């Protein structure tokens, strides 16, 4: 999207989910994580944050409940 439009999308729903890996995870305007909960997305100029709250759907957590973020490439074990 950034390459084609020159900026990150304002909302995830602005992305056209033609990739089959994404298309199966769309619920209305939301793109879902592996636990079928909406991913959280925010953009601030030249950076963005994509966040899954993990299995428990709550902020924080340990193990499989750990929040997964596009800013963290190596989550804890």
mmCIF file of N, CA and C in Angstrom:
data_model
loop_
_atom_site.group_PDB
_atom_site.id
_atom_site.type_symbol
_atom_site.label_atom_id
_atom_site.label_comp_id
_atom_site.label_asym_id
_atom_site.label_seq_id
_atom_site.Cartn_x
_atom_site.Cartn_y
_atom_site.Cartn_z
ATOM 1 N N UNK A 1 0.827 -1.184 0.000
ATOM 2 C CA UNK A 1 0.000 0.000 0.000
ATOM 3 C C UNK A 1 0.876 1.254 0.000
ATOM 4 N N UNK A 2 1.881 1.278 0.860
ATOM 5 C CA UNK A 2 2.759 2.453 0.938
ATOM 6 C C UNK A 2 3.482 2.690 -0.375
ATOM 7 N N UNK A 3 3.924 1.635 -1.018
ATOM 8 C CA UNK A 3 4.630 1.780 -2.290
ATOM 9 C C UNK A 3 3.687 2.312 -3.366
ATOM 10 N N UNK A 4 2.489 1.767 -3.429
ATOM 11 C CA UNK A 4 1.529 2.177 -4.453
ATOM 12 C C UNK A 4 0.921 3.550 -4.198
ATOM 13 N N UNK A 5 0.621 3.873 -2.935
ATOM 14 C CA UNK A 5 -0.109 5.103 -2.611
ATOM 15 C C UNK A 5 0.771 6.207 -2.023
ATOM 16 N N UNK A 6 2.002 5.850 -1.610
ATOM 17 C CA UNK A 6 2.908 6.846 -1.059
ATOM 18 C C UNK A 6 2.747 7.096 0.426
ATOM 19 N N UNK A 7 1.846 6.345 1.087
ATOM 20 C CA UNK A 7 1.635 6.493 2.524
ATOM 21 C C UNK A 7 1.011 5.212 3.073
ATOM 22 N N UNK A 8 1.169 5.007 4.387
ATOM 23 C CA UNK A 8 0.491 3.875 5.014
ATOM 24 C C UNK A 8 -1.009 4.156 5.030
ATOM 25 N N UNK A 9 -1.840 3.114 5.008
ATOM 26 C CA UNK A 9 -3.284 3.344 5.038
ATOM 27 C C UNK A 9 -3.711 3.950 6.371
ATOM 28 N N UNK A 10 -4.738 4.772 6.343
ATOM 29 C CA UNK A 10 -5.261 5.363 7.579
ATOM 30 C C UNK A 10 -5.919 4.297 8.459
ATOM 31 N N UNK A 11 -6.539 3.279 7.806
ATOM 32 C CA UNK A 11 -7.199 2.172 8.503
ATOM 33 C C UNK A 11 -6.843 0.887 7.777
ATOM 34 N N UNK A 12 -6.836 -0.227 8.493
ATOM 35 C CA UNK A 12 -6.573 -1.504 7.833
ATOM 36 C C UNK A 12 -7.629 -1.803 6.782
ATOM 37 N N UNK A 13 -8.839 -1.324 6.993
ATOM 38 C CA UNK A 13 -9.902 -1.584 6.022
ATOM 39 C C UNK A 13 -9.642 -0.874 4.693
ATOM 40 N N UNK A 14 -8.674 0.043 4.652
ATOM 41 C CA UNK A 14 -8.305 0.705 3.401
ATOM 42 C C UNK A 14 -7.473 -0.210 2.493
ATOM 43 N N UNK A 15 -7.006 -1.327 3.046
ATOM 44 C CA UNK A 15 -6.232 -2.282 2.259
ATOM 45 C C UNK A 15 -7.208 -3.191 1.539
ATOM 46 N N UNK A 16 -6.926 -3.440 0.279
ATOM 47 C CA UNK A 16 -7.747 -4.359 -0.495
ATOM 48 C C UNK A 16 -7.212 -5.768 -0.253
ATOM 49 N N UNK A 17 -7.932 -6.601 0.506
ATOM 50 C CA UNK A 17 -7.398 -7.916 0.875
ATOM 51 C C UNK A 17 -7.500 -8.944 -0.244
ATOM 52 N N UNK A 18 -6.711 -8.769 -1.297
ATOM 53 C CA UNK A 18 -6.713 -9.719 -2.403
ATOM 54 C C UNK A 18 -5.788 -10.895 -2.141
ATOM 55 N N UNK A 19 -4.830 -10.725 -1.244
ATOM 56 C CA UNK A 19 -3.936 -11.816 -0.875
ATOM 57 C C UNK A 19 -4.758 -12.852 -0.109
ATOM 58 N N UNK A 20 -4.757 -14.101 -0.546
ATOM 59 C CA UNK A 20 -5.589 -15.128 0.081
ATOM 60 C C UNK A 20 -5.215 -15.376 1.537
ATOM 61 N N UNK A 21 -3.978 -15.054 1.922
ATOM 62 C CA UNK A 21 -3.605 -15.213 3.331
ATOM 63 C C UNK A 21 -4.349 -14.205 4.191
ATOM 64 N N UNK A 22 -4.737 -13.072 3.640
ATOM 65 C CA UNK A 22 -5.475 -12.037 4.373
ATOM 66 C C UNK A 22 -6.970 -12.197 4.158
ATOM 67 N N UNK A 23 -7.389 -12.512 2.957
ATOM 68 C CA UNK A 23 -8.810 -12.549 2.604
ATOM 69 C C UNK A 23 -9.610 -13.471 3.513
ATOM 70 N N UNK A 24 -9.045 -14.568 3.968
ATOM 71 C CA UNK A 24 -9.745 -15.478 4.862
ATOM 72 C C UNK A 24 -9.835 -14.987 6.279
ATOM 73 N N UNK A 25 -9.209 -13.863 6.555
ATOM 74 C CA UNK A 25 -9.186 -13.330 7.915
ATOM 75 C C UNK A 25 -9.845 -11.956 7.999
ATOM 76 N N UNK A 26 -10.821 -11.721 7.155
ATOM 77 C CA UNK A 26 -11.503 -10.440 7.150
ATOM 78 C C UNK A 26 -12.916 -10.636 7.689
ATOM 79 N N UNK A 27 -13.313 -9.766 8.617
ATOM 80 C CA UNK A 27 -14.667 -9.785 9.178
ATOM 81 C C UNK A 27 -15.189 -8.363 9.083
ATOM 82 N N UNK A 28 -16.003 -8.074 8.089
ATOM 83 C CA UNK A 28 -16.460 -6.703 7.858
ATOM 84 C C UNK A 28 -15.280 -5.850 7.476
ATOM 85 N N UNK A 29 -15.002 -4.823 8.265
ATOM 86 C CA UNK A 29 -13.858 -3.947 8.012
ATOM 87 C C UNK A 29 -12.611 -4.368 8.783
ATOM 88 N N UNK A 30 -12.701 -5.438 9.587
ATOM 89 C CA UNK A 30 -11.580 -5.834 10.438
ATOM 90 C C UNK A 30 -10.773 -6.958 9.811
ATOM 91 N N UNK A 31 -9.461 -6.891 9.961
ATOM 92 C CA UNK A 31 -8.581 -7.998 9.628
ATOM 93 C C UNK A 31 -8.273 -8.698 10.947
ATOM 94 N N UNK A 32 -8.473 -10.013 10.975
ATOM 95 C CA UNK A 32 -8.410 -10.766 12.223
ATOM 96 C C UNK A 32 -7.045 -11.390 12.450
ATOM 97 N N UNK A 33 -6.726 -11.587 13.737
ATOM 98 C CA UNK A 33 -5.489 -12.279 14.095
ATOM 99 C C UNK A 33 -5.752 -13.787 14.106
ATOM 100 N N UNK A 34 -4.815 -14.564 14.558
ATOM 101 C CA UNK A 34 -4.950 -16.015 14.580
ATOM 102 C C UNK A 34 -6.018 -16.529 15.532
ATOM 103 N N UNK A 35 -6.478 -15.677 16.446
ATOM 104 C CA UNK A 35 -7.533 -16.042 17.396
ATOM 105 C C UNK A 35 -8.879 -15.453 16.981
ATOM 106 N N UNK A 36 -8.939 -14.989 15.734
ATOM 107 C CA UNK A 36 -10.159 -14.424 15.145
ATOM 108 C C UNK A 36 -10.670 -13.190 15.892
ATOM 109 N N UNK A 37 -9.698 -12.392 16.370
ATOM 110 C CA UNK A 37 -10.005 -11.088 16.975
ATOM 111 C C UNK A 37 -9.419 -10.014 16.073
ATOM 112 N N UNK A 38 -10.072 -8.850 16.011
ATOM 113 C CA UNK A 38 -9.540 -7.778 15.159
ATOM 114 C C UNK A 38 -8.123 -7.370 15.553
ATOM 115 N N UNK A 39 -7.255 -7.195 14.553
ATOM 116 C CA UNK A 39 -5.936 -6.635 14.789
ATOM 117 C C UNK A 39 -6.091 -5.150 15.101
ATOM 118 N N UNK A 40 -5.249 -4.637 15.965
ATOM 119 C CA UNK A 40 -5.232 -3.203 16.280
ATOM 120 C C UNK A 40 -4.191 -2.551 15.383
ATOM 121 N N UNK A 41 -4.534 -1.405 14.832
ATOM 122 C CA UNK A 41 -3.653 -0.735 13.880
ATOM 123 C C UNK A 41 -3.682 0.759 14.130
ATOM 124 N N UNK A 42 -2.503 1.362 14.084
ATOM 125 C CA UNK A 42 -2.417 2.819 14.133
ATOM 126 C C UNK A 42 -1.254 3.256 13.253
ATOM 127 N N UNK A 43 -1.369 4.460 12.733
ATOM 128 C CA UNK A 43 -0.325 5.003 11.873
ATOM 129 C C UNK A 43 0.014 6.407 12.348
ATOM 130 N N UNK A 44 1.309 6.718 12.310
ATOM 131 C CA UNK A 44 1.779 8.039 12.726
ATOM 132 C C UNK A 44 2.809 8.499 11.700
ATOM 133 N N UNK A 45 2.330 9.122 10.635
ATOM 134 C CA UNK A 45 3.236 9.617 9.603
ATOM 135 C C UNK A 45 3.973 8.508 8.897
ATOM 136 N N UNK A 46 5.268 8.364 9.193
ATOM 137 C CA UNK A 46 6.093 7.401 8.480
ATOM 138 C C UNK A 46 6.233 6.067 9.208
ATOM 139 N N UNK A 47 5.460 5.836 10.262
ATOM 140 C CA UNK A 47 5.523 4.554 10.959
ATOM 141 C C UNK A 47 4.115 4.067 11.286
ATOM 142 N N UNK A 48 4.022 2.771 11.557
ATOM 143 C CA UNK A 48 2.729 2.187 11.903
ATOM 144 C C UNK A 48 2.926 1.157 12.998
ATOM 145 N N UNK A 49 1.831 0.785 13.636
ATOM 146 C CA UNK A 49 1.829 -0.261 14.649
ATOM 147 C C UNK A 49 0.698 -1.223 14.321
ATOM 148 N N UNK A 50 1.014 -2.501 14.251
ATOM 149 C CA UNK A 50 0.040 -3.563 14.063
ATOM 150 C C UNK A 50 0.156 -4.448 15.283
ATOM 151 N N UNK A 51 -0.965 -4.721 15.953
ATOM 152 C CA UNK A 51 -0.926 -5.389 17.254
ATOM 153 C C UNK A 51 -2.008 -6.443 17.376
ATOM 154 N N UNK A 52 -1.610 -7.619 17.861
ATOM 155 C CA UNK A 52 -2.535 -8.662 18.275
ATOM 156 C C UNK A 52 -2.388 -8.792 19.784
ATOM 157 N N UNK A 53 -3.508 -8.890 20.487
ATOM 158 C CA UNK A 53 -3.459 -9.007 21.942
ATOM 159 C C UNK A 53 -3.281 -10.452 22.410
ATOM 160 N N UNK A 54 -2.913 -11.343 21.510
ATOM 161 C CA UNK A 54 -2.631 -12.726 21.885
ATOM 162 C C UNK A 54 -3.891 -13.535 22.131
ATOM 163 N N UNK A 55 -3.709 -14.745 22.591
ATOM 164 C CA UNK A 55 -4.827 -15.675 22.776
ATOM 165 C C UNK A 55 -5.888 -15.146 23.735
ATOM 166 N N UNK A 56 -5.461 -14.481 24.814
ATOM 167 C CA UNK A 56 -6.433 -14.032 25.813
ATOM 168 C C UNK A 56 -7.168 -12.749 25.423
ATOM 169 N N UNK A 57 -6.708 -12.029 24.393
ATOM 170 C CA UNK A 57 -7.382 -10.814 23.949
ATOM 171 C C UNK A 57 -7.257 -9.645 24.905
ATOM 172 N N UNK A 58 -6.359 -9.755 25.886
ATOM 173 C CA UNK A 58 -6.144 -8.707 26.884
ATOM 174 C C UNK A 58 -4.731 -8.151 26.750
ATOM 175 N N UNK A 59 -4.527 -6.860 27.076
ATOM 176 C CA UNK A 59 -3.173 -6.300 27.032
ATOM 177 C C UNK A 59 -2.231 -7.052 27.973
ATOM 178 N N UNK A 60 -0.991 -7.224 27.545
ATOM 179 C CA UNK A 60 0.006 -7.929 28.343
ATOM 180 C C UNK A 60 -0.111 -9.423 28.146
ATOM 181 N N UNK A 61 0.419 -10.169 29.053
ATOM 182 C CA UNK A 61 0.323 -11.622 28.978
ATOM 183 C C UNK A 61 1.680 -12.274 28.806
ATOM 184 N N UNK A 62 1.689 -13.579 29.033
ATOM 185 C CA UNK A 62 2.908 -14.380 28.966
ATOM 186 C C UNK A 62 2.647 -15.559 28.034
ATOM 187 N N UNK A 63 3.700 -16.010 27.362
ATOM 188 C CA UNK A 63 3.570 -17.165 26.477
ATOM 189 C C UNK A 63 2.621 -16.880 25.338
ATOM 190 N N UNK A 64 1.670 -17.772 25.098
ATOM 191 C CA UNK A 64 0.740 -17.631 23.983
ATOM 192 C C UNK A 64 -0.207 -16.440 24.166
ATOM 193 N N UNK A 65 -0.322 -15.942 25.392
ATOM 194 C CA UNK A 65 -1.150 -14.768 25.668
ATOM 195 C C UNK A 65 -0.393 -13.456 25.461
ATOM 196 N N UNK A 66 0.894 -13.542 25.135
ATOM 197 C CA UNK A 66 1.734 -12.366 24.937
ATOM 198 C C UNK A 66 1.248 -11.554 23.741
ATOM 199 N N UNK A 67 1.243 -10.225 23.868
ATOM 200 C CA UNK A 67 0.850 -9.349 22.767
ATOM 201 C C UNK A 67 1.920 -9.376 21.681
ATOM 202 N N UNK A 68 1.484 -9.507 20.437
ATOM 203 C CA UNK A 68 2.390 -9.530 19.290
ATOM 204 C C UNK A 68 2.292 -8.208 18.559
ATOM 205 N N UNK A 69 3.425 -7.570 18.336
ATOM 206 C CA UNK A 69 3.450 -6.243 17.753
ATOM 207 C C UNK A 69 4.405 -6.202 16.561
ATOM 208 N N UNK A 70 4.065 -5.377 15.577
ATOM 209 C CA UNK A 70 4.962 -5.198 14.437
ATOM 210 C C UNK A 70 6.263 -4.521 14.852
ATOM 211 N N UNK A 71 6.303 -3.925 16.009
ATOM 212 C CA UNK A 71 7.526 -3.268 16.486
ATOM 213 C C UNK A 71 8.440 -4.233 17.217
ATOM 214 N N UNK A 72 7.934 -5.407 17.561
ATOM 215 C CA UNK A 72 8.731 -6.404 18.272
ATOM 216 C C UNK A 72 8.985 -7.580 17.370
ATOM 217 N N UNK A 73 10.186 -7.724 16.927
ATOM 218 C CA UNK A 73 10.500 -8.829 16.030
ATOM 219 C C UNK A 73 10.802 -10.118 16.773
ATOM 220 N N UNK A 74 11.219 -10.029 18.025
ATOM 221 C CA UNK A 74 11.574 -11.208 18.807
ATOM 222 C C UNK A 74 10.807 -11.221 20.122
ATOM 223 N N UNK A 75 9.536 -11.701 20.133
ATOM 224 C CA UNK A 75 8.779 -11.762 21.385
ATOM 225 C C UNK A 75 9.407 -12.775 22.345
ATOM 226 N N UNK A 76 9.172 -12.622 23.655
ATOM 227 C CA UNK A 76 9.750 -13.560 24.603
ATOM 228 C C UNK A 76 9.158 -14.965 24.438
ATOM 229 N N UNK A 77 9.873 -15.964 24.926
ATOM 230 C CA UNK A 77 9.410 -17.365 24.833
ATOM 231 C C UNK A 77 8.145 -17.579 25.640
#
